[in-house]
């Protein structure tokens, strides 16, 4: 789910680039070139960059997100600023090649793994729910950047629709086994609250199950 952003984009946007997600997968003995399914929660540059490092993948995306990212609102910096046009064009090319599976709402993509339309942050943002040993875990992505967004009902300021965003907090709570089964998209606390699979992966990878 989601593919981060590249070192080149990091330089252009003045961001620190700690590690390519494809390299992080290799640390988990997972070969990005063989991965067949990638859920893209939304097309913001920090979630869909590096998609070309997954040549065998089919991408799972909400139809509304593609409409948003290719439509009139992108001319406004407050909506288009977090999109990288080359990422969006790349995803359009994959759509033409039949490599994107579009959704209009919620869908189970594999037994125990489902996507859930949330909206709010962007027009077509989706969260992912996964059946784990401890119950239903919800990967919120930017439906809640930080724990505080959800817990204090404080909308993140990059937003398409504040009502949809605050409704989305309720939807996340409905989907998850408990509030502590919701994983925010950008909160460093996740790496403190969940254990690494091994000492070598401390600070890089957290087991959420
Ligand atoms: Zn975002």
mmCIF file of C-alpha atoms and ligand atoms in Angstrom:
data_model
loop_
_atom_site.group_PDB
_atom_site.id
_atom_site.type_symbol
_atom_site.label_atom_id
_atom_site.label_comp_id
_atom_site.label_asym_id
_atom_site.label_seq_id
_atom_site.Cartn_x
_atom_site.Cartn_y
_atom_site.Cartn_z
ATOM 1 C CA UNK A 1 0.000 0.000 0.000
ATOM 2 C CA UNK A 2 1.411 3.354 -1.223
ATOM 3 C CA UNK A 3 4.915 3.780 -2.577
ATOM 4 C CA UNK A 4 6.378 6.921 -1.005
ATOM 5 C CA UNK A 5 8.380 9.433 -3.013
ATOM 6 C CA UNK A 6 11.698 9.304 -4.812
ATOM 7 C CA UNK A 7 15.022 10.933 -3.923
ATOM 8 C CA UNK A 8 14.672 13.247 -6.929
ATOM 9 C CA UNK A 9 11.251 14.493 -5.809
ATOM 10 C CA UNK A 10 12.583 14.894 -2.265
ATOM 11 C CA UNK A 11 15.338 17.187 -3.552
ATOM 12 C CA UNK A 12 12.893 19.206 -5.627
ATOM 13 C CA UNK A 13 10.482 19.650 -2.717
ATOM 14 C CA UNK A 14 13.090 20.191 -0.004
ATOM 15 C CA UNK A 15 12.265 16.967 1.837
ATOM 16 C CA UNK A 16 14.586 14.540 3.588
ATOM 17 C CA UNK A 17 14.687 11.202 1.816
ATOM 18 C CA UNK A 18 15.454 8.496 4.348
ATOM 19 C CA UNK A 19 14.895 5.342 2.316
ATOM 20 C CA UNK A 20 13.244 4.170 -0.869
ATOM 21 C CA UNK A 21 10.207 2.026 0.044
ATOM 22 C CA UNK A 22 11.277 -0.528 -2.574
ATOM 23 C CA UNK A 23 14.562 -0.950 -0.680
ATOM 24 C CA UNK A 24 12.649 -1.255 2.586
ATOM 25 C CA UNK A 25 10.632 -4.102 1.076
ATOM 26 C CA UNK A 26 13.850 -5.889 0.136
ATOM 27 C CA UNK A 27 14.864 -5.741 3.820
ATOM 28 C CA UNK A 28 11.694 -7.790 4.396
ATOM 29 C CA UNK A 29 12.764 -10.290 1.694
ATOM 30 C CA UNK A 30 9.994 -9.017 -0.568
ATOM 31 C CA UNK A 31 10.977 -8.271 -4.165
ATOM 32 C CA UNK A 32 9.188 -5.126 -5.418
ATOM 33 C CA UNK A 33 9.566 -6.335 -9.014
ATOM 34 C CA UNK A 34 7.372 -9.325 -8.230
ATOM 35 C CA UNK A 35 4.650 -7.545 -6.279
ATOM 36 C CA UNK A 36 1.377 -7.946 -8.146
ATOM 37 C CA UNK A 37 -0.960 -5.599 -6.303
ATOM 38 C CA UNK A 38 -0.380 -2.091 -4.943
ATOM 39 C CA UNK A 39 -3.186 -0.128 -3.305
ATOM 40 C CA UNK A 40 -2.748 3.590 -3.914
ATOM 41 C CA UNK A 41 -4.715 5.360 -1.199
ATOM 42 C CA UNK A 42 -4.564 8.632 -3.147
ATOM 43 C CA UNK A 43 -2.318 10.209 -5.762
ATOM 44 C CA UNK A 44 -0.416 12.729 -3.603
ATOM 45 C CA UNK A 45 3.273 12.711 -4.499
ATOM 46 C CA UNK A 46 4.345 11.180 -1.196
ATOM 47 C CA UNK A 47 2.049 8.175 -1.674
ATOM 48 C CA UNK A 48 2.394 7.288 -5.359
ATOM 49 C CA UNK A 49 6.000 8.171 -6.247
ATOM 50 C CA UNK A 50 8.208 5.180 -7.149
ATOM 51 C CA UNK A 51 5.260 3.350 -8.717
ATOM 52 C CA UNK A 52 7.549 2.545 -11.670
ATOM 53 C CA UNK A 53 9.638 0.361 -9.337
ATOM 54 C CA UNK A 54 6.703 -2.081 -9.264
ATOM 55 C CA UNK A 55 6.600 -3.217 -12.915
ATOM 56 C CA UNK A 56 4.427 -6.290 -12.298
ATOM 57 C CA UNK A 57 1.855 -4.492 -10.175
ATOM 58 C CA UNK A 58 -1.745 -3.710 -10.784
ATOM 59 C CA UNK A 59 -2.699 -0.498 -8.968
ATOM 60 C CA UNK A 60 -5.910 -0.237 -6.969
ATOM 61 C CA UNK A 61 -7.384 3.262 -6.959
ATOM 62 C CA UNK A 62 -10.704 4.999 -6.418
ATOM 63 C CA UNK A 63 -12.166 6.341 -9.649
ATOM 64 C CA UNK A 64 -12.941 9.686 -7.984
ATOM 65 C CA UNK A 65 -9.265 10.146 -7.135
ATOM 66 C CA UNK A 66 -8.260 9.913 -10.786
ATOM 67 C CA UNK A 67 -11.040 12.336 -11.689
ATOM 68 C CA UNK A 68 -9.827 14.813 -9.039
ATOM 69 C CA UNK A 69 -6.158 14.526 -10.032
ATOM 70 C CA UNK A 70 -6.885 15.123 -13.722
ATOM 71 C CA UNK A 71 -9.542 17.808 -13.358
ATOM 72 C CA UNK A 72 -10.158 21.472 -12.829
ATOM 73 C CA UNK A 73 -9.096 21.739 -9.180
ATOM 74 C CA UNK A 74 -5.453 20.908 -9.924
ATOM 75 C CA UNK A 75 -4.878 24.454 -11.189
ATOM 76 C CA UNK A 76 -5.235 25.696 -7.609
ATOM 77 C CA UNK A 77 -2.104 25.226 -5.533
ATOM 78 C CA UNK A 78 -4.044 24.337 -2.399
ATOM 79 C CA UNK A 79 -5.476 21.297 -4.197
ATOM 80 C CA UNK A 80 -2.893 20.509 -6.865
ATOM 81 C CA UNK A 81 0.207 21.339 -4.826
ATOM 82 C CA UNK A 82 0.552 17.905 -3.262
ATOM 83 C CA UNK A 83 0.231 16.161 -6.631
ATOM 84 C CA UNK A 84 3.148 15.610 -8.999
ATOM 85 C CA UNK A 85 1.932 15.789 -12.571
ATOM 86 C CA UNK A 86 4.400 13.107 -13.711
ATOM 87 C CA UNK A 87 3.024 10.665 -11.145
ATOM 88 C CA UNK A 88 -0.512 11.389 -12.291
ATOM 89 C CA UNK A 89 0.422 11.061 -15.984
ATOM 90 C CA UNK A 90 2.199 7.799 -15.184
ATOM 91 C CA UNK A 91 -0.946 6.461 -13.557
ATOM 92 C CA UNK A 92 -3.009 7.573 -16.589
ATOM 93 C CA UNK A 93 -0.610 5.599 -18.809
ATOM 94 C CA UNK A 94 -1.100 2.546 -16.620
ATOM 95 C CA UNK A 95 -4.855 2.996 -16.787
ATOM 96 C CA UNK A 96 -4.607 2.899 -20.599
ATOM 97 C CA UNK A 97 -2.484 -0.251 -20.291
ATOM 98 C CA UNK A 98 -5.104 -1.949 -18.147
ATOM 99 C CA UNK A 99 -2.877 -1.890 -15.063
ATOM 100 C CA UNK A 100 -5.224 0.090 -12.801
ATOM 101 C CA UNK A 101 -8.257 -1.388 -11.116
ATOM 102 C CA UNK A 102 -10.727 1.353 -10.298
ATOM 103 C CA UNK A 103 -13.225 1.317 -7.440
ATOM 104 C CA UNK A 104 -16.328 3.304 -6.766
ATOM 105 C CA UNK A 105 -16.585 2.878 -2.989
ATOM 106 C CA UNK A 106 -15.726 -0.112 -0.838
ATOM 107 C CA UNK A 107 -14.438 -3.417 -2.198
ATOM 108 C CA UNK A 108 -12.755 -6.580 -0.974
ATOM 109 C CA UNK A 109 -9.641 -7.062 -3.081
ATOM 110 C CA UNK A 110 -8.528 -10.315 -1.420
ATOM 111 C CA UNK A 111 -10.106 -12.301 1.403
ATOM 112 C CA UNK A 112 -9.431 -10.224 4.518
ATOM 113 C CA UNK A 113 -8.123 -7.178 2.636
ATOM 114 C CA UNK A 114 -10.493 -4.436 1.566
ATOM 115 C CA UNK A 115 -10.423 -0.828 0.404
ATOM 116 C CA UNK A 116 -12.820 1.762 1.797
ATOM 117 C CA UNK A 117 -13.689 5.073 0.227
ATOM 118 C CA UNK A 118 -13.224 7.922 2.718
ATOM 119 C CA UNK A 119 -12.692 11.123 0.705
ATOM 120 C CA UNK A 120 -12.119 14.258 2.771
ATOM 121 C CA UNK A 121 -8.375 14.813 2.469
ATOM 122 C CA UNK A 122 -8.698 14.328 -1.302
ATOM 123 C CA UNK A 123 -11.777 13.641 -3.390
ATOM 124 C CA UNK A 124 -11.034 9.942 -3.742
ATOM 125 C CA UNK A 125 -8.947 8.928 -0.744
ATOM 126 C CA UNK A 126 -9.360 5.313 0.357
ATOM 127 C CA UNK A 127 -8.270 3.509 3.520
ATOM 128 C CA UNK A 128 -7.346 -0.176 3.711
ATOM 129 C CA UNK A 129 -8.645 -2.742 6.180
ATOM 130 C CA UNK A 130 -6.747 -5.937 6.921
ATOM 131 C CA UNK A 131 -7.746 -8.981 8.976
ATOM 132 C CA UNK A 132 -4.937 -9.689 11.442
ATOM 133 C CA UNK A 133 -4.372 -11.941 14.443
ATOM 134 C CA UNK A 134 -5.542 -9.117 16.704
ATOM 135 C CA UNK A 135 -8.602 -8.291 14.621
ATOM 136 C CA UNK A 136 -9.462 -5.694 11.964
ATOM 137 C CA UNK A 137 -6.637 -3.213 11.509
ATOM 138 C CA UNK A 138 -7.371 -0.095 9.457
ATOM 139 C CA UNK A 139 -4.538 1.630 7.611
ATOM 140 C CA UNK A 140 -5.953 5.129 7.517
ATOM 141 C CA UNK A 141 -3.392 6.741 5.209
ATOM 142 C CA UNK A 142 -4.200 10.464 5.134
ATOM 143 C CA UNK A 143 -7.754 10.000 6.386
ATOM 144 C CA UNK A 144 -5.902 10.689 9.658
ATOM 145 C CA UNK A 145 -2.327 11.878 9.245
ATOM 146 C CA UNK A 146 -1.672 11.773 12.995
ATOM 147 C CA UNK A 147 -3.407 10.114 15.947
ATOM 148 C CA UNK A 148 -4.399 13.613 17.079
ATOM 149 C CA UNK A 149 -6.444 14.300 13.932
ATOM 150 C CA UNK A 150 -8.793 11.427 14.709
ATOM 151 C CA UNK A 151 -8.673 11.556 18.504
ATOM 152 C CA UNK A 152 -9.282 15.311 18.738
ATOM 153 C CA UNK A 153 -11.374 15.693 15.538
ATOM 154 C CA UNK A 154 -8.825 18.206 14.255
ATOM 155 C CA UNK A 155 -8.846 18.198 10.450
ATOM 156 C CA UNK A 156 -5.487 18.251 8.691
ATOM 157 C CA UNK A 157 -5.223 21.509 6.692
ATOM 158 C CA UNK A 158 -4.555 19.869 3.300
ATOM 159 C CA UNK A 159 -8.173 19.022 2.639
ATOM 160 C CA UNK A 160 -10.693 18.707 -0.155
ATOM 161 C CA UNK A 161 -13.776 18.577 2.097
ATOM 162 C CA UNK A 162 -13.743 19.148 5.837
ATOM 163 C CA UNK A 163 -17.211 17.575 6.361
ATOM 164 C CA UNK A 164 -16.099 14.462 4.473
ATOM 165 C CA UNK A 165 -12.872 14.402 6.487
ATOM 166 C CA UNK A 166 -14.642 14.551 9.846
ATOM 167 C CA UNK A 167 -17.226 11.965 8.684
ATOM 168 C CA UNK A 168 -14.249 9.861 7.672
ATOM 169 C CA UNK A 169 -13.039 9.734 11.281
ATOM 170 C CA UNK A 170 -16.310 8.032 12.169
ATOM 171 C CA UNK A 171 -15.967 5.645 9.252
ATOM 172 C CA UNK A 172 -12.471 4.621 10.381
ATOM 173 C CA UNK A 173 -13.839 3.903 13.857
ATOM 174 C CA UNK A 174 -16.646 1.771 12.381
ATOM 175 C CA UNK A 175 -14.237 -0.255 10.290
ATOM 176 C CA UNK A 176 -11.611 -0.950 12.951
ATOM 177 C CA UNK A 177 -11.729 -3.531 15.720
ATOM 178 C CA UNK A 178 -11.111 -0.703 18.207
ATOM 179 C CA UNK A 179 -9.703 2.833 18.079
ATOM 180 C CA UNK A 180 -6.247 1.410 18.758
ATOM 181 C CA UNK A 181 -6.522 -0.660 15.566
ATOM 182 C CA UNK A 182 -6.401 2.499 13.413
ATOM 183 C CA UNK A 183 -2.974 3.320 11.999
ATOM 184 C CA UNK A 184 -2.494 6.963 10.970
ATOM 185 C CA UNK A 185 -0.605 7.661 7.764
ATOM 186 C CA UNK A 186 2.154 9.989 8.957
ATOM 187 C CA UNK A 187 2.528 9.681 12.727
ATOM 188 C CA UNK A 188 6.034 8.811 14.043
ATOM 189 C CA UNK A 189 4.307 7.430 17.146
ATOM 190 C CA UNK A 190 3.406 4.330 15.101
ATOM 191 C CA UNK A 191 7.055 3.259 15.235
ATOM 192 C CA UNK A 192 7.027 3.730 19.014
ATOM 193 C CA UNK A 193 3.749 1.954 19.668
ATOM 194 C CA UNK A 194 4.415 -1.100 17.496
ATOM 195 C CA UNK A 195 7.394 -3.463 17.611
ATOM 196 C CA UNK A 196 9.904 -3.931 14.826
ATOM 197 C CA UNK A 197 10.081 -7.464 13.365
ATOM 198 C CA UNK A 198 13.782 -7.559 14.282
ATOM 199 C CA UNK A 199 16.327 -5.345 16.030
ATOM 200 C CA UNK A 200 17.912 -4.489 12.676
ATOM 201 C CA UNK A 201 14.618 -3.038 11.424
ATOM 202 C CA UNK A 202 13.982 -0.853 14.474
ATOM 203 C CA UNK A 203 12.811 2.589 13.388
ATOM 204 C CA UNK A 204 12.059 1.409 9.850
ATOM 205 C CA UNK A 205 9.405 -1.280 10.048
ATOM 206 C CA UNK A 206 6.630 -1.914 12.560
ATOM 207 C CA UNK A 207 4.512 -5.027 12.960
ATOM 208 C CA UNK A 208 0.886 -3.945 13.165
ATOM 209 C CA UNK A 209 -0.638 -7.396 13.613
HETATM 210 ZN ZN1 LIG B 1 -2.109 13.152 1.147
#
